[in-house]
Short mmCIF file of C-alpha atoms and ligand atoms in Angstrom, two decimals:
data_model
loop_
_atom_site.label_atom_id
_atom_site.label_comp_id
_atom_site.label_asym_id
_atom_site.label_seq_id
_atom_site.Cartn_x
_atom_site.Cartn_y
_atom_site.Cartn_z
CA UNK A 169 62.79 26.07 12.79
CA UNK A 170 60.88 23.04 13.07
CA UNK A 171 62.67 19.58 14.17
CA UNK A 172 59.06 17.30 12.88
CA UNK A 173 56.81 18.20 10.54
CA UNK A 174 53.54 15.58 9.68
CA UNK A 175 52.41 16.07 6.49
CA UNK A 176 48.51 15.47 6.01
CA UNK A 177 48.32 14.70 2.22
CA UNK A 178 49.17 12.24 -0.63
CA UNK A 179 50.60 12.10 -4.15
CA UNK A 180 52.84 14.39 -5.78
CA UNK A 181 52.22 17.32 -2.98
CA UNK A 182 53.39 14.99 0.04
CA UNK A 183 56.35 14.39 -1.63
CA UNK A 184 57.18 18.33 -2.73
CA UNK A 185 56.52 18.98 1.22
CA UNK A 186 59.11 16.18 2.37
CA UNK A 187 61.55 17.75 -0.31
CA UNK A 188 61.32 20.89 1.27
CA UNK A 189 61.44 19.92 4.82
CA UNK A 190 64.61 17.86 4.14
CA UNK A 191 66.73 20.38 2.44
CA UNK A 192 66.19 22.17 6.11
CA UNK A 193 66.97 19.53 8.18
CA UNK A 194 63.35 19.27 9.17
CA UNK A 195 61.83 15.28 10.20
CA UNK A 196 59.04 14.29 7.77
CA UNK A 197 56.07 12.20 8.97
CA UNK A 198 54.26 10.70 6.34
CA UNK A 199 50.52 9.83 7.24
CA UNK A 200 48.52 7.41 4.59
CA UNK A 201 45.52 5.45 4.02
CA UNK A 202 45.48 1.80 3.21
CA UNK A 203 45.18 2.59 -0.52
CA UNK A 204 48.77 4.28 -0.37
CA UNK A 205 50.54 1.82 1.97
CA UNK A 206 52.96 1.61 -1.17
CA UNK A 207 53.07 5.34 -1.61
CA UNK A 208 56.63 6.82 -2.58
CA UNK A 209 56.16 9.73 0.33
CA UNK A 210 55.58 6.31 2.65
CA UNK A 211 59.26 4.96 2.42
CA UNK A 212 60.94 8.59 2.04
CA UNK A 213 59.49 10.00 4.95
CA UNK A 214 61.15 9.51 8.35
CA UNK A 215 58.54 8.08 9.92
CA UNK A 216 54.93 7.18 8.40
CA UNK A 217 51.48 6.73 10.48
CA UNK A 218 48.60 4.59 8.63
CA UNK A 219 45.34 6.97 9.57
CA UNK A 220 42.63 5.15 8.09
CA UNK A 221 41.21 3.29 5.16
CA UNK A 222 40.92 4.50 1.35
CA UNK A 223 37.56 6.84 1.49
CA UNK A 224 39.11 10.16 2.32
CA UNK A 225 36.39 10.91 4.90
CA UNK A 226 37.82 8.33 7.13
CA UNK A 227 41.81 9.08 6.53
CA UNK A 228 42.97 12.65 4.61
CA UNK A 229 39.82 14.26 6.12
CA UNK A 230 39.11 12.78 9.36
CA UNK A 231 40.65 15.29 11.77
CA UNK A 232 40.91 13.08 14.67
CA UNK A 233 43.16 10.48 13.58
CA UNK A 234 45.72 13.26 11.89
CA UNK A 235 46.05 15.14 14.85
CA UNK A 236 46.16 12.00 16.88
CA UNK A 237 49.62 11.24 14.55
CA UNK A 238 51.05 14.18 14.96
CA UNK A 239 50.74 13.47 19.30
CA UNK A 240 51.81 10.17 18.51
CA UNK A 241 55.33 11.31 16.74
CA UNK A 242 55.80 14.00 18.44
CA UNK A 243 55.20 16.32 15.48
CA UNK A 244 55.19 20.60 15.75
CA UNK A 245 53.50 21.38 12.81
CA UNK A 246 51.37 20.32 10.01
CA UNK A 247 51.25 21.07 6.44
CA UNK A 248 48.27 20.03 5.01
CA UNK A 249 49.54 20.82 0.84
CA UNK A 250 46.49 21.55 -1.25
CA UNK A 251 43.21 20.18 -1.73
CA UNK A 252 41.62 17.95 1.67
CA UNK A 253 42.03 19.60 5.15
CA UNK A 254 44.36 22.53 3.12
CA UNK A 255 41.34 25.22 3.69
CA UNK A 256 39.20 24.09 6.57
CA UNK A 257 38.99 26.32 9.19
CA UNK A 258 37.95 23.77 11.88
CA UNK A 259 41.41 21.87 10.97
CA UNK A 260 43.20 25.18 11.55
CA UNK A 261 41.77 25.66 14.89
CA UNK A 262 41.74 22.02 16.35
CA UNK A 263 45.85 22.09 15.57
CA UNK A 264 46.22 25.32 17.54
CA UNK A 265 43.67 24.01 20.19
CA UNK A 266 46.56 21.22 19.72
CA UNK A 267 49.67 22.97 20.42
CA UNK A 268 50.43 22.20 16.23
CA UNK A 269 51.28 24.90 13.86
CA UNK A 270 49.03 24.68 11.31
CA UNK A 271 51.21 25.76 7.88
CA UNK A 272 48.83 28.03 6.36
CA UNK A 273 47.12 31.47 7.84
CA UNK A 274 44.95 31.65 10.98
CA UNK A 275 41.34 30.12 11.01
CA UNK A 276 39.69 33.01 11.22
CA UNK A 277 41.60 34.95 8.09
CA UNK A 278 40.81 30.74 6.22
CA UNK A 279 36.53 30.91 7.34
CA UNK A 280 36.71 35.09 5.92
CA UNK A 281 38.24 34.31 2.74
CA UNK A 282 36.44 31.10 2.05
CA UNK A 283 33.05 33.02 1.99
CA UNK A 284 33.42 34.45 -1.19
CA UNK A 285 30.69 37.09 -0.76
CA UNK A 286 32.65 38.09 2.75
CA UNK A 287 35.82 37.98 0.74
CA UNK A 288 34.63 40.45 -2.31
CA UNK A 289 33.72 42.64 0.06
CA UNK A 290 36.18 42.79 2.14
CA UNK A 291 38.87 42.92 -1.08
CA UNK A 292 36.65 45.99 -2.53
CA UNK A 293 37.06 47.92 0.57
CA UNK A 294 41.17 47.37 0.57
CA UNK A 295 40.89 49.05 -2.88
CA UNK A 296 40.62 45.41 -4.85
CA UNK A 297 38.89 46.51 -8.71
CA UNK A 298 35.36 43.89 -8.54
CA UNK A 299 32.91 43.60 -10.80
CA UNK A 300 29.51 45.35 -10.51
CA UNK A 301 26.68 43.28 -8.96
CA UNK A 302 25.75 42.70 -4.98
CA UNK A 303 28.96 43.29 -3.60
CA UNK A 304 27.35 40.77 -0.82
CA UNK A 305 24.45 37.64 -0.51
CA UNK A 306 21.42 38.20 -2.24
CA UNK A 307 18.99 38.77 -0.20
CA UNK A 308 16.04 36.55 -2.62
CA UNK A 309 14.95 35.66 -6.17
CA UNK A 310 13.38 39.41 -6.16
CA UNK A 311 16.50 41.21 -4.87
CA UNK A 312 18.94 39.09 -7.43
CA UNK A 313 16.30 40.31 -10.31
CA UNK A 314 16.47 43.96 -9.26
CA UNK A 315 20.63 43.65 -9.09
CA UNK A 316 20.68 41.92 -12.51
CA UNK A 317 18.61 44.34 -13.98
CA UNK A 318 20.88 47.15 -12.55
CA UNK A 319 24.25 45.65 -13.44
CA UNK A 320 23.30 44.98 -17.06
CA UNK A 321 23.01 40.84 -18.69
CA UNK A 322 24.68 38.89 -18.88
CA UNK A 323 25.57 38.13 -15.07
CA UNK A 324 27.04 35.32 -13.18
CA UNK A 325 25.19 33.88 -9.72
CA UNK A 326 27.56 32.17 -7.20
CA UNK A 327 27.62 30.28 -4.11
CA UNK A 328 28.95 32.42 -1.65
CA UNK A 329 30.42 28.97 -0.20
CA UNK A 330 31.62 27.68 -3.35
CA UNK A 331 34.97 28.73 -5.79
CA UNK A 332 37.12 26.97 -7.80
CA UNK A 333 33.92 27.13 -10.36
CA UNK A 334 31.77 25.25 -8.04
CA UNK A 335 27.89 26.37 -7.99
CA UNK A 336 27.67 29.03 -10.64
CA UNK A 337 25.25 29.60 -13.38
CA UNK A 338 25.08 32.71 -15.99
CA UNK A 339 22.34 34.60 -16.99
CA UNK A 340 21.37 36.30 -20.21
CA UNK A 341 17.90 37.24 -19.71
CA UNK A 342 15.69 38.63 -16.93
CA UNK A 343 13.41 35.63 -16.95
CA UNK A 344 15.71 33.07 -16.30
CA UNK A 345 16.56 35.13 -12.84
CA UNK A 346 14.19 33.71 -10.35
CA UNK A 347 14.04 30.05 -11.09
CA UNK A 348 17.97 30.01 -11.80
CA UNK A 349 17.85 32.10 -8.08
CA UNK A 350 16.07 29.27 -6.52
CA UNK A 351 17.43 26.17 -8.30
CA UNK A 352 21.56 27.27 -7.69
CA UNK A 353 20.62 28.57 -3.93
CA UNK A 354 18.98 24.79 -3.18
CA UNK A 355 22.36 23.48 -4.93
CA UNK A 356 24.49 25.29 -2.80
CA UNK A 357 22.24 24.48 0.02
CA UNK A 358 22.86 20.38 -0.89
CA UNK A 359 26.75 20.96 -1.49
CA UNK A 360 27.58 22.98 0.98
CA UNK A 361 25.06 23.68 3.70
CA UNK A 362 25.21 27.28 2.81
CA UNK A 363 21.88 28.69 0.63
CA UNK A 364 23.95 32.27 -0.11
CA UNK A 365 24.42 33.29 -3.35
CA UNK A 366 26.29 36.65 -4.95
CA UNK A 367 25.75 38.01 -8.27
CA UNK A 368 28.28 40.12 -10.46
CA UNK A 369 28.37 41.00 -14.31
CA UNK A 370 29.34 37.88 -16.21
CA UNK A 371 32.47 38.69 -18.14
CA UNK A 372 32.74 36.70 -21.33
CA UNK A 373 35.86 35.56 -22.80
CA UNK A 374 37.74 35.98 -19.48
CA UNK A 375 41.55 35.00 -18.55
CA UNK A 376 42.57 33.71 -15.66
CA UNK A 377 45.39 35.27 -14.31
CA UNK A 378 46.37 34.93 -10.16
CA UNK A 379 49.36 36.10 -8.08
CA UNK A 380 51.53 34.56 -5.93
CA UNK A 381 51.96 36.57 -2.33
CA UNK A 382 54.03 35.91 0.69
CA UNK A 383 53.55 37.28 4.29
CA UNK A 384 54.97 36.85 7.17
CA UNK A 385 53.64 37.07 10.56
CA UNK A 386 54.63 40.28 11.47
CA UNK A 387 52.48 41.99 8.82
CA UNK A 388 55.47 41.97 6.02
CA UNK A 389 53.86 40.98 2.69
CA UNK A 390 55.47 40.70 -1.05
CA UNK A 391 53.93 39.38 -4.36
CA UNK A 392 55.79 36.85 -6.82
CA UNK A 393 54.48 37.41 -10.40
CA UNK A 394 51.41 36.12 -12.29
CA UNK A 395 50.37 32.73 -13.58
CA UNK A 396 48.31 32.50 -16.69
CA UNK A 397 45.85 29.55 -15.98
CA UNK A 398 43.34 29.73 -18.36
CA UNK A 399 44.18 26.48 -20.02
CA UNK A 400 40.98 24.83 -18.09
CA UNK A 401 38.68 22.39 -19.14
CA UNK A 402 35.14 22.30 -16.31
CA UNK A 403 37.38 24.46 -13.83
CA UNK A 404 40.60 21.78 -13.98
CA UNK A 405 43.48 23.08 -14.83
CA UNK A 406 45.80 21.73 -17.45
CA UNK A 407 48.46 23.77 -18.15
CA UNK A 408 49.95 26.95 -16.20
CA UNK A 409 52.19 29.49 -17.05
CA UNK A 410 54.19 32.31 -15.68
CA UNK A 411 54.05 35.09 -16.60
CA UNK A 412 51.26 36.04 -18.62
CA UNK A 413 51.57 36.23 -22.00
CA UNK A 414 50.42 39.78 -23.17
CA UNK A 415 49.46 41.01 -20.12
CA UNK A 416 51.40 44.91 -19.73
CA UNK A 417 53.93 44.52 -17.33
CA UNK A 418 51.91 47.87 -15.60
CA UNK A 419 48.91 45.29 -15.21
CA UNK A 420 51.49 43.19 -13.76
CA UNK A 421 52.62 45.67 -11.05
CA UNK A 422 49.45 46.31 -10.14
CA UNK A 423 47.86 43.16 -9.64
CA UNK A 424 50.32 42.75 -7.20
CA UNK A 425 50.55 45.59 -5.43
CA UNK A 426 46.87 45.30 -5.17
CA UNK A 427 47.03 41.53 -3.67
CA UNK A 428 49.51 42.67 -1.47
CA UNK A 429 47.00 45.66 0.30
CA UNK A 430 44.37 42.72 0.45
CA UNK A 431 47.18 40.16 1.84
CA UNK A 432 47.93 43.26 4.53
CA UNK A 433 44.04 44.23 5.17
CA UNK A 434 43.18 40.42 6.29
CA UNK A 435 45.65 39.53 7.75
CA UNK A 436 47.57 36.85 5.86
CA UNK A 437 50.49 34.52 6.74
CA UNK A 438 51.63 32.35 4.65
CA UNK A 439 51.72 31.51 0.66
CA UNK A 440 48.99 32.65 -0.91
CA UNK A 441 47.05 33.15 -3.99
CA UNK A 442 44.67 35.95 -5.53
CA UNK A 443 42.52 34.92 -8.28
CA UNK A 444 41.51 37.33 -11.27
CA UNK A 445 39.74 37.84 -13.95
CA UNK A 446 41.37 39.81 -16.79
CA UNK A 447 39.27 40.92 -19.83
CA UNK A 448 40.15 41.80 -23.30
CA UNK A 449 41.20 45.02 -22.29
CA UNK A 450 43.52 43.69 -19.59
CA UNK A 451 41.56 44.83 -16.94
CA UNK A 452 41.46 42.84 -13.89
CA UNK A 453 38.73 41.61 -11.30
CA UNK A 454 39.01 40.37 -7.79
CA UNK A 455 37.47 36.93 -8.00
CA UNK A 456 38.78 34.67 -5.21
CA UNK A 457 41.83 34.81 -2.75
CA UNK A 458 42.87 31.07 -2.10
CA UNK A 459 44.54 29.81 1.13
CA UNK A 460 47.03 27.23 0.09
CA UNK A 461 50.20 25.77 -1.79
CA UNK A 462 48.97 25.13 -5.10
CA UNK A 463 49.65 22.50 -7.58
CA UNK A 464 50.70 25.48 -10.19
CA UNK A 465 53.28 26.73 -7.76
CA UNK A 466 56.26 25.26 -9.41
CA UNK A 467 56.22 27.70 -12.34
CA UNK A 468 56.38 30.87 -10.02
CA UNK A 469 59.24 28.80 -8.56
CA UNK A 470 61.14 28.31 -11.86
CA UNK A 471 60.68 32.47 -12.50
CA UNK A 472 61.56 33.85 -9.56
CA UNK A 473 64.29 31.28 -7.70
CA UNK A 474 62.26 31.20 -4.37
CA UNK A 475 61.54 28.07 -3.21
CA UNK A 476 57.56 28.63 -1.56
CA UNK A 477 57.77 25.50 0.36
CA UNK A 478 60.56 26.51 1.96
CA UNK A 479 58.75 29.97 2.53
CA UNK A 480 55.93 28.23 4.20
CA UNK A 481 57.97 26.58 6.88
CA UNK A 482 59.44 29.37 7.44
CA UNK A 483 56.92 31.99 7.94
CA UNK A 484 54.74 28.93 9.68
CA UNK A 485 57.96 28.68 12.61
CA UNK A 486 57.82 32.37 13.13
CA UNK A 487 60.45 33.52 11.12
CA UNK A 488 60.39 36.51 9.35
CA UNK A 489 60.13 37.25 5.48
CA UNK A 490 63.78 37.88 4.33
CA UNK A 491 62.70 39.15 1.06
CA UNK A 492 62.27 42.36 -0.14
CA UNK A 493 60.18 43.15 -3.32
CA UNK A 494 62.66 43.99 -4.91
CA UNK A 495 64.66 41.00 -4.53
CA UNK A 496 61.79 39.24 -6.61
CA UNK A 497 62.59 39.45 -10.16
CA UNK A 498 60.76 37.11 -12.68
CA UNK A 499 63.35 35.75 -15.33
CA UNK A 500 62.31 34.17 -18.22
CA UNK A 501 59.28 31.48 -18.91
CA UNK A 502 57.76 28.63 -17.36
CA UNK A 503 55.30 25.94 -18.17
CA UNK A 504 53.04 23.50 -16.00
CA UNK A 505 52.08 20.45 -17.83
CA UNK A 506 49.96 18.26 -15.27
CA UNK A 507 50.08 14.33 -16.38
CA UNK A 508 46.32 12.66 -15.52
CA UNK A 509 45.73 9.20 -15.61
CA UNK A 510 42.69 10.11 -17.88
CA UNK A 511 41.88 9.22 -21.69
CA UNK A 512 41.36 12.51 -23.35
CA UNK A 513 39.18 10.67 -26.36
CA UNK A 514 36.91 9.39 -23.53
CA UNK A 515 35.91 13.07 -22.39
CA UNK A 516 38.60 12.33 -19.89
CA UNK A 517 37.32 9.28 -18.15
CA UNK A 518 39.34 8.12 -14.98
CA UNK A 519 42.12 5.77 -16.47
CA UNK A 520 44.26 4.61 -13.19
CA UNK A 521 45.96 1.47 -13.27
CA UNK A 522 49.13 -0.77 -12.48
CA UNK A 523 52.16 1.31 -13.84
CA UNK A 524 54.21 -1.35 -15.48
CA UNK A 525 56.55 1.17 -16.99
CA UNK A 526 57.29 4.93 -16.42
CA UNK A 527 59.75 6.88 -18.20
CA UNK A 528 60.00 10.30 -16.89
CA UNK A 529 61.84 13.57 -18.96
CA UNK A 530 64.80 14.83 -18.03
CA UNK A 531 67.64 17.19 -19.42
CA UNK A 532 68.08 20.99 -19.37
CA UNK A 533 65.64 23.05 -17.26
CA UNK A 534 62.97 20.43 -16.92
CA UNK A 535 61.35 19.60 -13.44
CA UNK A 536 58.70 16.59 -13.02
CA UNK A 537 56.87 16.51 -9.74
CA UNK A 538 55.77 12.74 -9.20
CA UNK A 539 54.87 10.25 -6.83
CA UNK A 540 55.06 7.45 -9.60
CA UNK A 541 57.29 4.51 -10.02
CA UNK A 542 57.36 1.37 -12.09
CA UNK A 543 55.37 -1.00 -10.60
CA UNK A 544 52.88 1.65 -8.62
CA UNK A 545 49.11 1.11 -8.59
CA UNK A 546 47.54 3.99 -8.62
CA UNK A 547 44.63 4.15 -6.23
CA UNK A 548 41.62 4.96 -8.20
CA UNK A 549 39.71 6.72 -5.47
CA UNK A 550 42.21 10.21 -5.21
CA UNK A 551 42.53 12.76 -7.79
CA UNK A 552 43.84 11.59 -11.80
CA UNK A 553 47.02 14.12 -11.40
CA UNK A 554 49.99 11.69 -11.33
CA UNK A 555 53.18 14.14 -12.58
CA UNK A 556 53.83 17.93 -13.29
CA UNK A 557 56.11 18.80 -15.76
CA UNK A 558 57.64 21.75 -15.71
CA UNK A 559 60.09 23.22 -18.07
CA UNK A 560 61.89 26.89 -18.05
CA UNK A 561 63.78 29.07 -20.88
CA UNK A 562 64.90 32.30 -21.45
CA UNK A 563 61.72 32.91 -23.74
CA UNK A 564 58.21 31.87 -24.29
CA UNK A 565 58.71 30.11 -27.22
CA UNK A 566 61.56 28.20 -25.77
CA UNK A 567 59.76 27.11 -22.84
CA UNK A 568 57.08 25.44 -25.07
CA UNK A 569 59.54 23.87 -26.98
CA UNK A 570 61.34 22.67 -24.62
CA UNK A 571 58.05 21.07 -22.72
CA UNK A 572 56.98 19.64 -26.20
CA UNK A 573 60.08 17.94 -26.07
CA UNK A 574 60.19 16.94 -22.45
CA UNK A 575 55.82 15.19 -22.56
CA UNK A 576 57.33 13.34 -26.26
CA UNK A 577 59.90 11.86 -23.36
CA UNK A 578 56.89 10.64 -20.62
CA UNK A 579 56.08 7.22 -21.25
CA UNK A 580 53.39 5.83 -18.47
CA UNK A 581 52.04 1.99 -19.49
CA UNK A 582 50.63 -0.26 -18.15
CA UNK A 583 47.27 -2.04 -18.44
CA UNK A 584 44.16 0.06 -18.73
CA UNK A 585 46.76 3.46 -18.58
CA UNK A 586 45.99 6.39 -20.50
CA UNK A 587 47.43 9.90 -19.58
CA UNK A 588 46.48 13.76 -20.90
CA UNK A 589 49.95 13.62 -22.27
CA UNK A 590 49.28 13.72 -25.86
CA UNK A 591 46.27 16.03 -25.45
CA UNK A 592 48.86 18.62 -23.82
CA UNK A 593 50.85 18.02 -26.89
CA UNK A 594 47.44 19.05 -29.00
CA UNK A 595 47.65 22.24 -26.76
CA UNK A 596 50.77 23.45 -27.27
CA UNK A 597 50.41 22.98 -31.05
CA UNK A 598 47.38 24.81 -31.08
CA UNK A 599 48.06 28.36 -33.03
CA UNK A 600 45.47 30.31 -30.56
CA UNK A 601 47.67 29.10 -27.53
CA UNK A 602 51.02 30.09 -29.49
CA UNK A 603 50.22 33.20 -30.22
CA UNK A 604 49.54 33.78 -26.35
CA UNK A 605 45.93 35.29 -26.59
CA UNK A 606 43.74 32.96 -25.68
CA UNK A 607 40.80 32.97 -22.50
CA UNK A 608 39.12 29.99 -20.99
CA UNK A 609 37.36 28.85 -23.95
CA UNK A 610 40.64 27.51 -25.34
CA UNK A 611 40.51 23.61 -24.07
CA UNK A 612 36.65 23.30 -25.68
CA UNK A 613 38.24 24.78 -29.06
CA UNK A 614 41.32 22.62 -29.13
CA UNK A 615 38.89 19.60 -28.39
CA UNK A 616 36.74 20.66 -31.28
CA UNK A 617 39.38 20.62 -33.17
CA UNK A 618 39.99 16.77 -33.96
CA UNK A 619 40.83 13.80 -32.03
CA UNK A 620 43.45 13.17 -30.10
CA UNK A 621 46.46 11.98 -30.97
CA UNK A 622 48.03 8.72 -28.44
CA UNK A 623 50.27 8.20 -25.42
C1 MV4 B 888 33.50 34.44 -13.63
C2 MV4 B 888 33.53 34.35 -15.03
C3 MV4 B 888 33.01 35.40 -15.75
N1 MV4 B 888 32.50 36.47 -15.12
N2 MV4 B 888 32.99 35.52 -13.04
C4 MV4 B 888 35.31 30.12 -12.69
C5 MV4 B 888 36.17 29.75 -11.51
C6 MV4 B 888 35.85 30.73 -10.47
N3 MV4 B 888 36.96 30.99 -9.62
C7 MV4 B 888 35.44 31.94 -11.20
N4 MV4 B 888 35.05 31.49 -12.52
C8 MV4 B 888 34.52 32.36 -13.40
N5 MV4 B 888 34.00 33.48 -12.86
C9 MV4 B 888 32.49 36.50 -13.80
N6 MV4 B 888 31.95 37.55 -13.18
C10 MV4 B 888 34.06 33.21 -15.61
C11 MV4 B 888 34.51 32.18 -14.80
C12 MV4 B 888 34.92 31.02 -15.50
C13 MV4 B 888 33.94 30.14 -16.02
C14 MV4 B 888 32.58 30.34 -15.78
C15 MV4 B 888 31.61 29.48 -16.30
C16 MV4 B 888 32.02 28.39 -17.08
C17 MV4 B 888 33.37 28.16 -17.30
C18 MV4 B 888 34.35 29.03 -16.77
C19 MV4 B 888 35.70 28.76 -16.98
C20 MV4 B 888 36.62 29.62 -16.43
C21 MV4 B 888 36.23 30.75 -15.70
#
């Protein structure tokens, strides 16, 4: 194992990855920018390295000054949590030109799987179901008319660079196909230096369901359940759950078994995630395989017992996967609740601020995942997420219940403070999400519905 570990994030996630790497006896180095000098992860790591100022360009994404850390304290590896450096391939390959572990999968397996039109493909031949369309770039505004018109309207056009909803646009009608062609490719030109778009039948009224896999280094894979995350409002998540309600244990099976022959056919290491699309008949799509911890994690923790972190560090040190797929057995329910400093009547505008007071849940089966104290300014140039609540009980019903109770309990003031407590609240009463069925049009319905209530 590991003796020093630097971990190249912030917030809630560096703080998860110090957990982890203490309960195995692992040295933490925390790495921050000026805006998080008073960061929690700062005083509870071992040993902390100031990188750069605020703009994340110039500290949790310059690449010169974290590897220049990890020299400094004598670091092994790196685990770079979600989000920032988590899926760049040129970070991957300057640690191992570095002599660092990076704690993820190699840089070539990152760079395949981040070009999404590479990645379909490459999923499709392991035996992954995708939608008709492409099944590769688009070749022009002609060629993405002809491949409409053959897959049937509506369809969806995507930036082979982007994900995580980033450069899309749907398509009803066989006029709006060139000019859409040429305005999204120019887009994804702008955003991410890559013009490539793919096009696949739109599918309306979607869920999205991913699963958790595991793989070692030695070509041993597993999967760890589903996580319903269709509780999205413009491609943020809100709220996560595992498993998914209504979705046929079968569908289950599969969707794992299938992840696991594209985990094995590209060569994976590490935690990972496969991203579907499930339609009204619970039939499932390869949309996206994603490289990283991520923030939902916790709930496929609660489920199955296995701590992922852990996992990571110790696939990343070459050990092998002790786990069999049959030791994975998902027990009862858990709910993700994630806490932004946002105001949900002010179409969630950015509400950071001083936290004068912060009163976190507690009691039975209920896990918050925070880098807030009293008395913690939160920077207003990171992300909005400042606690994940998680609760767990033997049943669905009891799990919502419970994390009803447990987001009454938060209490985050402060001057200028709002948080999408209340609005999660709003959520969990709705009747569409506690009856289980409900897609990614839920948040927009639920908003529709009224305003919000405080907190
Ligand atoms: C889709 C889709 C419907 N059909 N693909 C959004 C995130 C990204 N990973 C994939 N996404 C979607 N892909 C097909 N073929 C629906 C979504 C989607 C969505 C699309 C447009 C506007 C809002 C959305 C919310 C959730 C999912």
């Amino acid at each position: 194992m590991f003796d020093k570990v630097l971990i190249a994030n912030r917030g809630e996630i560096a703080m998860r990855v110090a957990r982890a790497c203490r309960e195995l006896g692992i040295a933490t180095v925390a790495v921050y920018s000026t805006e998080d000098r008073d960061s929690t992860v700062v005083s509870y790591a071992d040993e902390a390295v100031h990188i750069g100022p605020g703009p994340a360009k110039r500290s949790y994404l310059h690449i010169p000054s974290i590897v220049e850390a990890a020299k400094l304290t004598g670091a092994q590896a790196v685990h770079p949590g979600y989000g920032f450096l988590s899926e760049d391939p040129d970070f991957a390959e300057v640690c191992a030109q570095n002599d660092l572990v990076f704690i993820g999968p190699p840089a070539d397996v990152i760079a395949s799987l981040g070009d999404k039109c590479v990645a379909t493909r490459t999923m499709a031949d392991a035996g992954l179901p995708i939608l008709p369309g492409s099944h590769g770039p688009v070749a022009g505004p002609d060629d993405a008319l002809a491949i409409a018109e053959r897959t049937g309207f509506p369809v969806i056009l995507k930036a082979a660079a982007g994900g995580g909803g980033r450069g899309m646009r749907v398509l009803y009608k066989a006029d709006e196909v060139v000019d859409a062609y040429k305005t999204v490719s120019s887009e994804a030109g702008a955003i991410f230096g890559d013009s490539r778009l793919y096009l696949e039948r739109y599918v309306a009224s979607a869920r999205h369901v991913e699963v958790q896999i595991l793989a070692d280094s030695y070509g041993k894979a597993i999967h760890l359940g589903v996580r319903e995350c269709s509780v999205q409002r413009r491609h943020q998540k809100l709220l996560e759950e595992s498993p998914a309600p209504h979705l046929p244990q079968e569908v289950i099976d599969e969707m794992g078994a299938v992840s696991v022959a594209g985990a094995k056919a590209v060569g994976y290491v590490g935690a990972g995630t496969f991203e579907f699309l499930v339609d009204e008949r619970s039939e499932f799509y390869f949309m996206e395989a994603n490289c990283r911890i991520q923030v939902e994690h916790p709930v496929t923790e609660m489920v199955t017992g296995i701590d992922l972190v852990q996992e990571q560090l110790r696939i990343a040190a070459g050990g092998r996967l002790e786990l069999e797929q049959s030791d994975v057995v998902n027990r009862g329910w858990a709910v993700e609740c994630r806490i932004n400093m946002e105001d949900p009547d002010r179409s969630f505008a950015p509400a950071p601020g001083r936290i004068e007071s912060l009163v976190l849940p507690g009691g039975p089966f209920v896990r918050v995942d925070t880098h807030g104290y009293p008395g913690y300014r939160v920077p207003a140039i990171y992300d909005p997420l400042l606690a994940k609540v998680i609760t767990w009980a033997p049943t669905r019903d009891e799990a919502m219940a419970r994390m009803d109770r447990a987001l009454d309990e938060f209490r985050a003031t402060g001057p200028g403070i709002r948080t999408t407590a209340g609005f999660l609240r709003r959520v969990l009463a709705n009747g569409e999400f506690r009856s289980g069925v409900y897609d990614t049009g839920l948040v927009a319905r639920v908003l529709g519905a009224g305003p919000t209530d405080d907190n």
